[in-house]
Coordinates of C-alpha atoms in Angstrom, one line a residue:
Chain E
X1 CA 3.7 -16.2 5.5
X2 CA 0.6 -15.0 3.8
X3 CA -2.0 -14.0 6.4
X4 CA -3.9 -11.2 4.6
X5 CA -6.5 -12.3 2.1
X6 CA -8.3 -9.9 -0.2
X7 CA -11.6 -11.4 -1.2
X8 CA -13.0 -10.2 -4.5
X9 CA -16.5 -10.6 -3.4
X10 CA -17.9 -8.7 -6.4
X11 CA -16.2 -8.8 -9.8
X12 CA -18.2 -5.9 -11.2
X13 CA -18.4 -2.3 -10.1
X14 CA -20.9 0.5 -10.2
X15 CA -18.1 2.9 -11.1
X16 CA -15.9 3.0 -14.2
X17 CA -12.7 4.7 -13.0
X18 CA -10.5 5.6 -15.9
X19 CA -7.3 4.2 -14.3
X20 CA -8.7 1.1 -12.8
X21 CA -6.4 -1.9 -13.1
X22 CA -9.5 -4.3 -12.8
X23 CA -11.3 -3.0 -15.9
X24 CA -9.3 -0.4 -17.8
X25 CA -5.6 -1.4 -17.8
X26 CA -5.6 -4.2 -20.2
X27 CA -6.8 -7.3 -18.4
X28 CA -10.4 -8.6 -19.0
X29 CA -10.1 -11.6 -16.6
X30 CA -13.1 -10.2 -14.7
X31 CA -15.4 -11.1 -17.6
X32 CA -14.8 -14.8 -16.9
X33 CA -15.6 -14.5 -13.2
X34 CA -19.0 -14.9 -11.5
X35 CA -20.5 -11.5 -10.7
X36 CA -20.4 -12.3 -6.9
X37 CA -18.7 -14.6 -4.6
X38 CA -21.0 -17.3 -3.3
X39 CA -21.5 -18.2 0.4
X40 CA -20.4 -21.7 -0.6
X41 CA -17.0 -20.3 -1.7
X42 CA -16.7 -18.4 1.6
X43 CA -17.4 -21.7 3.4
X44 CA -14.8 -23.6 1.5
X45 CA -12.3 -20.8 1.9
X46 CA -12.9 -20.8 5.7
X47 CA -12.3 -24.5 5.9
X48 CA -9.1 -24.3 3.9
X49 CA -8.0 -21.4 6.0
X50 CA -8.6 -23.5 9.2
X51 CA -6.4 -26.2 7.7
X52 CA -3.7 -23.7 6.7
X53 CA -3.9 -22.2 10.1
X54 CA -3.2 -25.5 11.8
X55 CA -0.6 -26.5 9.3
X56 CA 1.4 -23.3 9.9
X57 CA 0.5 -22.4 13.5
X58 CA -1.2 -19.2 12.5
X59 CA -3.9 -17.6 14.5
X60 CA -4.3 -14.1 13.1
X61 CA -5.7 -13.3 9.7
X62 CA -6.8 -10.2 7.8
X63 CA -9.8 -10.6 5.6
X64 CA -10.4 -7.7 3.2
X65 CA -13.8 -7.6 1.4
X66 CA -13.0 -6.0 -1.9
X67 CA -14.1 -5.9 -5.5
X68 CA -15.3 -4.6 -7.9
X69 CA -17.6 -2.9 -5.5
X70 CA -18.3 -4.9 -2.4
X71 CA -21.4 -2.9 -1.5
X72 CA -23.1 -4.5 -4.5
X73 CA -23.7 -7.5 -2.3
X74 CA -26.5 -7.7 0.2
X75 CA -25.9 -7.1 3.9
X76 CA -26.8 -10.7 4.7
X77 CA -23.7 -11.8 2.8
X78 CA -21.5 -10.0 5.3
X79 CA -23.4 -11.3 8.4
X80 CA -23.1 -14.8 7.1
X81 CA -19.4 -14.5 6.0
X82 CA -18.3 -13.2 9.3
X83 CA -20.2 -15.9 11.1
X84 CA -18.6 -18.6 9.0
X85 CA -15.1 -17.3 9.5
X86 CA -15.5 -16.8 13.3
X87 CA -17.2 -20.2 13.8
X88 CA -14.9 -22.2 11.5
X89 CA -11.8 -20.7 13.1
X90 CA -13.1 -20.1 16.6
X91 CA -9.7 -19.7 18.2
X92 CA -8.4 -17.3 15.5
X93 CA -8.2 -13.5 15.6
X94 CA -9.7 -11.8 12.5
X95 CA -9.1 -8.2 11.3
X96 CA -12.0 -7.6 8.9
X97 CA -11.7 -4.7 6.5
X98 CA -13.9 -3.5 3.6
X99 CA -12.6 -1.2 0.8
X100 CA -15.4 0.6 -1.0
X101 CA -15.9 3.4 -3.4
X102 CA -18.4 4.9 -1.0
X103 CA -21.4 5.0 -3.3
X104 CA -24.4 3.9 -1.3
X105 CA -22.5 3.7 1.9
X106 CA -25.1 5.0 4.4
X107 CA -25.9 4.8 8.1
X108 CA -27.3 1.3 7.8
X109 CA -24.2 0.0 6.2
X110 CA -22.0 1.7 8.9
X111 CA -24.2 0.2 11.6
X112 CA -23.7 -3.3 10.2
X113 CA -20.0 -2.9 9.8
X114 CA -19.7 -1.6 13.4
X115 CA -21.8 -4.6 14.6
X116 CA -19.5 -7.0 12.6
X117 CA -16.2 -5.3 13.5
X118 CA -15.5 -4.6 9.9
X119 CA -13.2 -1.6 9.3
X120 CA -14.1 0.7 6.5
X121 CA -11.8 2.3 3.9
X122 CA -13.1 4.7 1.2
X123 CA -11.3 5.7 -2.0
X124 CA -11.5 9.3 -3.1
X125 CA -9.4 11.3 -5.6
X126 CA -9.4 14.8 -4.1
X127 CA -11.6 17.8 -5.0
X128 CA -14.8 17.4 -6.9
X129 CA -13.3 18.7 -10.2
X130 CA -10.7 16.0 -10.2
X131 CA -12.5 13.2 -8.5
X132 CA -15.4 13.5 -11.0
X133 CA -13.0 13.3 -13.9
X134 CA -11.7 9.9 -12.9
X135 CA -14.2 8.2 -10.6
X136 CA -17.3 8.1 -12.7
X137 CA -20.4 6.0 -13.0
X138 CA -20.9 4.0 -16.2
X139 CA -22.9 6.9 -17.6
X140 CA -20.0 9.3 -17.1
X141 CA -21.4 11.1 -14.1
X142 CA -19.0 11.9 -11.3
X143 CA -19.4 10.2 -7.9
X144 CA -17.9 13.0 -5.7
X145 CA -21.1 14.1 -4.0
X146 CA -22.1 10.6 -2.9
X147 CA -18.6 9.7 -1.8
X148 CA -18.1 12.9 0.2
X149 CA -21.5 12.3 1.9
X150 CA -20.4 8.7 2.8
X151 CA -17.1 10.1 4.3
X152 CA -19.0 12.7 6.4
X153 CA -21.4 10.1 7.7
X154 CA -18.4 7.8 8.3
X155 CA -16.7 10.4 10.6
X156 CA -19.5 9.9 13.1
X157 CA -19.4 6.1 12.6
X158 CA -15.9 5.1 13.1
X159 CA -14.5 5.6 9.6
X160 CA -11.3 7.6 9.8
X161 CA -9.3 7.1 6.7
X162 CA -9.5 8.0 3.0
X163 CA -7.3 6.6 0.3
X164 CA -6.3 8.6 -2.8
X165 CA -4.2 8.1 -5.9
X166 CA -1.4 10.8 -6.3
X167 CA -2.4 13.1 -9.2
X168 CA 0.1 15.6 -10.6
X169 CA -2.8 17.6 -12.1
X170 CA -4.0 18.6 -8.6
X171 CA -1.8 21.0 -6.8
X172 CA -0.5 19.5 -3.5
X173 CA -2.0 22.4 -1.6
X174 CA -5.4 22.0 -3.2
X175 CA -5.4 18.3 -2.4
X176 CA -4.3 18.9 1.2
X177 CA -6.9 21.5 1.8
X178 CA -9.6 19.1 0.4
X179 CA -8.7 16.4 2.9
X180 CA -8.4 19.0 5.7
X181 CA -11.9 20.2 4.8
X182 CA -13.2 16.7 5.0
X183 CA -11.9 16.6 8.6
X184 CA -10.5 13.1 8.2
X185 CA -7.8 12.3 10.8
X186 CA -6.0 10.1 8.2
X187 CA -5.5 9.9 4.5
X188 CA -3.1 8.1 2.4
X189 CA -1.7 8.2 -1.2
X190 CA -0.9 5.5 -3.7
X191 CA 1.3 6.1 -6.7
X192 CA -0.6 5.5 -9.9
X193 CA -0.5 1.9 -11.3
X194 CA 1.6 1.5 -14.4
X195 CA 4.9 0.1 -15.8
X196 CA 7.4 0.9 -18.5
X197 CA 5.1 -0.2 -21.3
X198 CA 1.9 1.2 -19.9
X199 CA 2.9 4.4 -18.1
X200 CA 0.5 6.5 -16.1
X201 CA -0.9 9.3 -18.3
X202 CA 1.3 12.0 -16.8
X203 CA 4.7 10.4 -17.4
X204 CA 6.7 11.0 -20.5
X205 CA 8.2 7.8 -21.7
X206 CA 11.6 9.1 -22.9
X207 CA 12.2 11.0 -19.7
X208 CA 11.3 8.4 -17.1
X209 CA 14.3 7.9 -14.7
X210 CA 16.4 10.6 -16.3
X211 CA 18.3 13.1 -14.1
X212 CA 16.0 16.1 -14.2
X213 CA 12.7 14.4 -14.6
X214 CA 11.2 13.6 -11.2
X215 CA 7.6 14.9 -11.3
X216 CA 6.2 12.7 -8.6
X217 CA 9.1 13.5 -6.2
X218 CA 8.6 17.2 -6.8
X219 CA 4.9 16.9 -6.1
X220 CA 5.3 14.7 -3.1
X221 CA 8.0 16.9 -1.6
X222 CA 5.7 19.9 -1.9
X223 CA 2.9 17.9 -0.2
X224 CA 5.4 16.7 2.5
X225 CA 6.4 20.3 3.2
X226 CA 2.8 21.4 3.6
X227 CA 2.0 18.5 5.8
X228 CA 5.0 18.9 8.0
X229 CA 4.3 22.6 8.6
X230 CA 0.7 21.9 9.7
X231 CA 0.5 21.5 13.5
X232 CA -2.9 19.8 13.1
X233 CA -1.7 17.5 10.4
X234 CA -3.7 14.3 9.7
X235 CA -1.9 11.0 9.6
X236 CA -0.3 10.3 6.2
X237 CA 0.7 6.7 6.1
X238 CA 2.9 7.0 2.9
X239 CA 5.2 9.6 4.5
X240 CA 5.1 8.1 7.9
X241 CA 6.3 4.8 6.6
X242 CA 9.2 6.4 4.8
X243 CA 10.2 8.3 7.9
X244 CA 10.1 5.2 9.9
X245 CA 12.2 3.3 7.4
X246 CA 14.8 6.1 7.1
X247 CA 15.0 6.1 10.9
X248 CA 15.7 2.4 10.9
X249 CA 12.4 1.2 12.1
X250 CA 10.8 -2.1 11.1
X251 CA 8.1 -0.9 8.6
X252 CA 7.0 -1.3 5.1
X253 CA 4.5 -2.8 2.7
X254 CA 4.3 -3.9 -0.9
X255 CA 5.6 -0.5 -2.1
X256 CA 8.5 0.2 0.2
X257 CA 10.8 -1.5 2.8
X258 CA 12.1 -5.0 2.9
X259 CA 9.1 -6.9 4.4
X260 CA 7.7 -9.9 2.6
X261 CA 4.3 -9.4 1.0
X262 CA 1.9 -11.4 3.0
X263 CA -1.1 -10.8 0.8
X264 CA -3.1 -13.1 -1.5
X265 CA -6.2 -12.4 -3.5
X266 CA -9.2 -14.8 -3.5
X267 CA -11.0 -14.3 -6.8
X268 CA -14.8 -14.4 -7.0
X269 CA -14.7 -18.0 -8.2
X270 CA -12.2 -19.1 -5.5
X271 CA -9.0 -18.7 -7.5
X272 CA -6.0 -17.7 -5.4
X273 CA -3.9 -15.1 -7.2
X274 CA -1.3 -12.4 -6.4
X275 CA -2.3 -8.8 -5.8
X276 CA -4.7 -7.9 -8.6
X277 CA -3.0 -4.7 -9.7
X278 CA -0.2 -6.9 -11.1
X279 CA -2.8 -7.7 -13.9
X280 CA -1.9 -4.4 -15.4
X281 CA 1.4 -6.0 -16.7
X282 CA -0.4 -8.0 -19.4
X283 CA -3.6 -10.0 -20.0
X284 CA -3.7 -13.1 -17.8
X285 CA -0.3 -12.7 -16.0
X286 CA -1.9 -13.5 -12.6
X287 CA -3.8 -16.5 -13.8
X288 CA -2.9 -20.0 -12.4
X289 CA -4.7 -23.2 -11.7
X290 CA -4.9 -22.7 -7.9
X291 CA -8.5 -22.7 -6.6
X292 CA -9.6 -23.1 -3.1
X293 CA -12.3 -25.6 -4.2
X294 CA -9.6 -27.9 -5.5
X295 CA -6.3 -26.8 -3.7
X296 CA -5.0 -26.1 -0.3
X297 CA -4.0 -22.5 0.4
X298 CA -0.3 -23.4 0.8
X299 CA -0.3 -24.4 -3.0
X300 CA 0.4 -20.7 -3.6
X301 CA 3.9 -21.2 -2.3
X302 CA 4.7 -23.3 -5.4
X303 CA 3.4 -20.7 -7.9
X304 CA 6.3 -18.8 -9.6
X305 CA 4.5 -15.4 -9.6
X306 CA 3.6 -15.7 -5.9
X307 CA 7.3 -16.5 -5.3
X308 CA 8.3 -13.2 -6.9
X309 CA 5.4 -11.2 -5.4
X310 CA 5.9 -12.5 -1.8
X311 CA 9.7 -11.9 -2.0
X312 CA 9.5 -8.9 -4.2
X313 CA 11.7 -6.7 -1.9
X314 CA 14.4 -9.4 -1.9
X315 CA 14.1 -10.3 -5.6
X316 CA 15.2 -7.0 -7.2
X317 CA 17.3 -5.9 -10.1
X318 CA 21.1 -5.6 -9.7
X319 CA 20.9 -1.8 -9.8
X320 CA 18.5 -1.9 -6.8
X321 CA 20.7 -4.2 -4.7
X322 CA 23.5 -1.8 -5.1
X323 CA 21.5 1.4 -4.5
X324 CA 22.1 3.3 -1.3
X325 CA 18.3 3.6 -0.7
X326 CA 17.6 -0.1 -1.3
X327 CA 16.8 -0.7 2.4
X328 CA 14.2 2.1 2.3
X329 CA 12.5 1.6 -1.0
X330 CA 13.0 -2.2 -1.3
X331 CA 13.0 -2.0 -5.1
X332 CA 9.5 -0.5 -5.0
X333 CA 6.2 -2.0 -6.0
X334 CA 6.5 -5.1 -8.3
X335 CA 4.0 -3.8 -11.0
X336 CA 5.9 -0.5 -11.4
X337 CA 9.1 -2.5 -12.3
X338 CA 7.6 -4.3 -15.2
X339 CA 8.6 -4.0 -18.8
X340 CA 7.9 -6.2 -21.8
X341 CA 11.6 -6.4 -22.5
X342 CA 13.0 -7.3 -19.0
X343 CA 10.0 -8.6 -17.1
X344 CA 10.4 -7.6 -13.5
X345 CA 14.2 -7.1 -13.8
X346 CA 14.1 -3.3 -13.6
X347 CA 14.1 -0.5 -11.0
X348 CA 10.6 1.0 -11.0
X349 CA 9.2 3.8 -13.1
X350 CA 9.4 5.9 -10.0
X351 CA 13.0 5.1 -9.2
X352 CA 14.5 8.6 -9.5
X353 CA 11.4 10.1 -7.8
X354 CA 11.9 7.8 -4.8
X355 CA 15.6 8.6 -4.6
X356 CA 14.8 12.3 -4.6
X357 CA 12.0 12.0 -2.1
X358 CA 13.8 9.7 0.3
X359 CA 16.9 11.9 0.1
X360 CA 14.8 15.0 0.9
X361 CA 13.2 13.4 3.9
X362 CA 16.4 11.9 5.2
X363 CA 18.2 15.3 5.0
X364 CA 15.2 17.0 6.7
X365 CA 15.4 14.5 9.5
X366 CA 19.2 14.9 9.9
X367 CA 18.8 18.7 9.8
X368 CA 16.4 18.4 12.7
X369 CA 19.0 16.7 14.9
X370 CA 21.6 18.5 17.0
X371 CA 25.1 18.5 15.6
X372 CA 26.5 16.5 18.4
X373 CA 24.0 13.7 17.8
X374 CA 24.9 13.7 14.0
X375 CA 28.5 13.5 15.0
X376 CA 28.0 10.7 17.5
X377 CA 25.9 8.7 15.0
X378 CA 28.2 9.6 12.0
X379 CA 25.3 11.0 10.0
X380 CA 25.9 12.9 6.8
X381 CA 23.5 14.6 4.4
X382 CA 23.3 12.6 1.1
X383 CA 22.3 14.3 -2.1
X384 CA 20.2 13.0 -5.0
X385 CA 23.1 13.7 -7.4
X386 CA 25.5 11.7 -5.3
X387 CA 23.2 8.7 -5.3
X388 CA 22.6 8.9 -9.1
X389 CA 26.4 9.1 -9.6
X390 CA 26.9 6.0 -7.5
X391 CA 24.3 4.1 -9.5
X392 CA 26.0 4.9 -12.7
X393 CA 28.9 2.7 -11.7
X394 CA 28.5 -1.1 -11.5
X395 CA 28.0 -2.0 -7.9
X396 CA 29.9 -4.6 -6.0
X397 CA 27.0 -7.0 -5.5
X398 CA 25.8 -9.1 -8.4
X399 CA 22.3 -10.4 -8.8
X400 CA 22.0 -14.2 -8.4
X401 CA 21.4 -16.0 -11.7
X402 CA 18.4 -17.9 -10.4
X403 CA 16.7 -14.7 -9.2
X404 CA 17.4 -12.9 -12.5
X405 CA 16.0 -15.8 -14.4
X406 CA 12.8 -15.7 -12.3
X407 CA 12.4 -11.9 -12.9
X408 CA 13.0 -12.0 -16.7
X409 CA 10.8 -15.1 -17.1
X410 CA 7.8 -12.6 -17.5
X411 CA 9.4 -10.8 -20.4
X412 CA 7.3 -10.8 -23.6
X413 CA 10.3 -10.5 -26.0
Chain X
X1 CA 31.8 3.3 -1.3
X2 CA 28.1 2.8 -0.6
X3 CA 26.7 5.7 1.4
X4 CA 25.0 5.1 4.7
X5 CA 21.3 5.8 4.3
X6 CA 19.4 4.3 7.2
X7 CA 19.9 6.7 10.1
X8 CA 20.0 4.0 12.7
X9 CA 21.0 0.4 12.4
X10 CA 20.9 -0.9 15.9
X11 CA 18.9 -0.5 19.1
X12 CA 21.5 1.8 20.8
X13 CA 21.4 4.3 17.8
X14 CA 17.6 4.1 17.8
X15 CA 17.5 5.1 21.4
X16 CA 19.8 8.0 20.8
X17 CA 17.7 9.2 17.9
X18 CA 14.4 8.9 19.8
X19 CA 15.8 10.7 22.9
X20 CA 17.3 13.4 20.8
X21 CA 14.0 14.1 19.0
X22 CA 11.9 13.8 22.2
X23 CA 14.1 16.2 24.0
X24 CA 14.4 18.7 21.2
X25 CA 12.8 22.1 21.6
X26 CA 13.1 22.9 17.9
X27 CA 9.6 23.5 16.5
X28 CA 10.8 21.9 13.2
X29 CA 10.9 18.6 14.9
X30 CA 7.2 18.2 16.0
X31 CA 6.4 15.9 13.0
X32 CA 9.2 13.6 14.1
X33 CA 8.2 13.8 17.7
X34 CA 4.7 12.8 16.8
X35 CA 6.1 9.7 15.1
X36 CA 8.8 8.7 17.5
X37 CA 7.2 9.9 20.7
X38 CA 7.3 13.0 22.8
X39 CA 4.2 14.6 21.3
X40 CA 0.5 13.6 21.7
X41 CA -0.9 15.6 18.8
X42 CA -0.3 15.7 15.2
X43 CA -0.5 12.1 14.1
X44 CA -3.2 10.2 15.7
X45 CA -2.5 6.5 15.9
X46 CA -6.2 5.5 15.9
X47 CA -7.5 1.9 15.9
X48 CA -9.2 1.8 12.5
X49 CA -12.9 2.6 12.1
X50 CA -16.1 0.8 11.6
X51 CA -15.5 -1.4 14.6
X52 CA -12.9 -2.3 17.2
X53 CA -10.2 -4.9 16.9
X54 CA -10.9 -8.0 18.9
X55 CA -7.8 -9.4 20.5
X56 CA -7.4 -13.2 20.8
X57 CA -7.5 -14.3 24.4
X58 CA -4.2 -13.4 26.1
X59 CA -2.5 -12.9 22.7
X60 CA -1.1 -10.3 20.4
X61 CA -3.2 -9.4 17.4
X62 CA -0.7 -8.0 15.1
X63 CA -1.3 -9.6 11.8
X64 CA 1.9 -8.2 10.4
X65 CA 4.1 -9.2 13.2
X66 CA 2.9 -12.8 13.4
X67 CA 3.9 -13.7 9.9
X68 CA 6.7 -11.1 9.6
X69 CA 5.1 -10.0 6.3
X70 CA 3.1 -7.0 5.3
X71 CA -0.7 -7.1 5.2
X72 CA -3.1 -5.6 2.7
X73 CA -4.0 -3.1 5.4
X74 CA -2.0 -1.8 8.2
X75 CA -3.6 -3.0 11.5
X76 CA -3.9 0.5 12.9
X77 CA -4.4 2.6 9.7
X78 CA -7.2 1.4 7.5
X79 CA -5.4 1.9 4.2
X80 CA -5.4 -0.5 1.4
X81 CA -1.8 -1.5 0.7
X82 CA -2.5 -4.1 -2.0

């Protein structure tokens, strides 16, 4: 069930990050959106959420204030929004979160978010030299100094996590030291958005998913090693989730694991769409006619793209179903699987990287266990080479025709 | 034949793994201890920032667990996952 709603409360941003899926990866949908979400849209959404809650017996929801840049709205908007949600669904539990670029985030904002129980997440791209290359204002000036200041104030005001996009141009050691110097107890990494026909800048098209080309795995393994050897390590969600999955725990998100994706985006005008980074596939892919002013929330369950997105770890290519690490990576993030030729019927652009990384962590965990435990649990080290070899042969499980048809329906050829 | 990749697949195996990590005196294991128990430092669970999480009266508040699906943010780690 979808219980996490990302509200695009602002469709514009005060930054112009070079890799941003909202503005710079091919989709101009934002130009047709109102600049800000109105309180009337919040009201309608809360009423529809109350109905959805009753219909499905749900009492817990996550509301993420997102953009564009959500701090472009006035403080009053947040006071009013939280009041509307908590009064309209008075017996529900809400987890409110805001994701901001940190520009203008000062003590007054933190005080408000503390008062309203809104958790704060800040995006940052590592040391100044790199952050200022990508996360820039519209005049080209970097935003590092303002963001670092916001993080430092945040450390005294409850904020404890920073999100960053993995960047092969930054040495893992330099990135790690940057976050250590910020003193944040937690940071996390996302792999860059992109797909087979719009690769992240660092990837060489002809070499993607070839045997000896695993730049992200090599980078992440180096970072993992640094992190693991640090006795005062901060939390790193990306690695922690992989370790939990390898150990057999129930974990995961839209990138890894087998859980369903329980997230929907509410656009500034009230449209209900799948995660907005999917827009990077091609212009208008996430568009549909579902709007909270005219539809119930449960209408999303009839939308074919929502069907694939929610079930993206079950609807995977044949190669993925037969892959030994399928239960760990779950076929990866939907956007990263896309190609104009096959739609979503591919392993991701990070397939070989994930195999190498997961193999490394699995073997490290096995090596940490006593021999008798490995024997008792019948654990054996597995190599990257062995898995690739296994993938070269056709596996015993075939993809169901109806699932394949759904995945290739988004092909452009 | 498909190789076994998940280290544990049932509760009994999970218990063996956890106990083995918790009881290990190998320094190389402290990362795993911090995740599976047996060590209080290293990875702080935290409860998010910018405010506390309000529990519904007498109920669980795990957004993820209630729907069985993943959320945009982890409940305890404030990281965007969408």
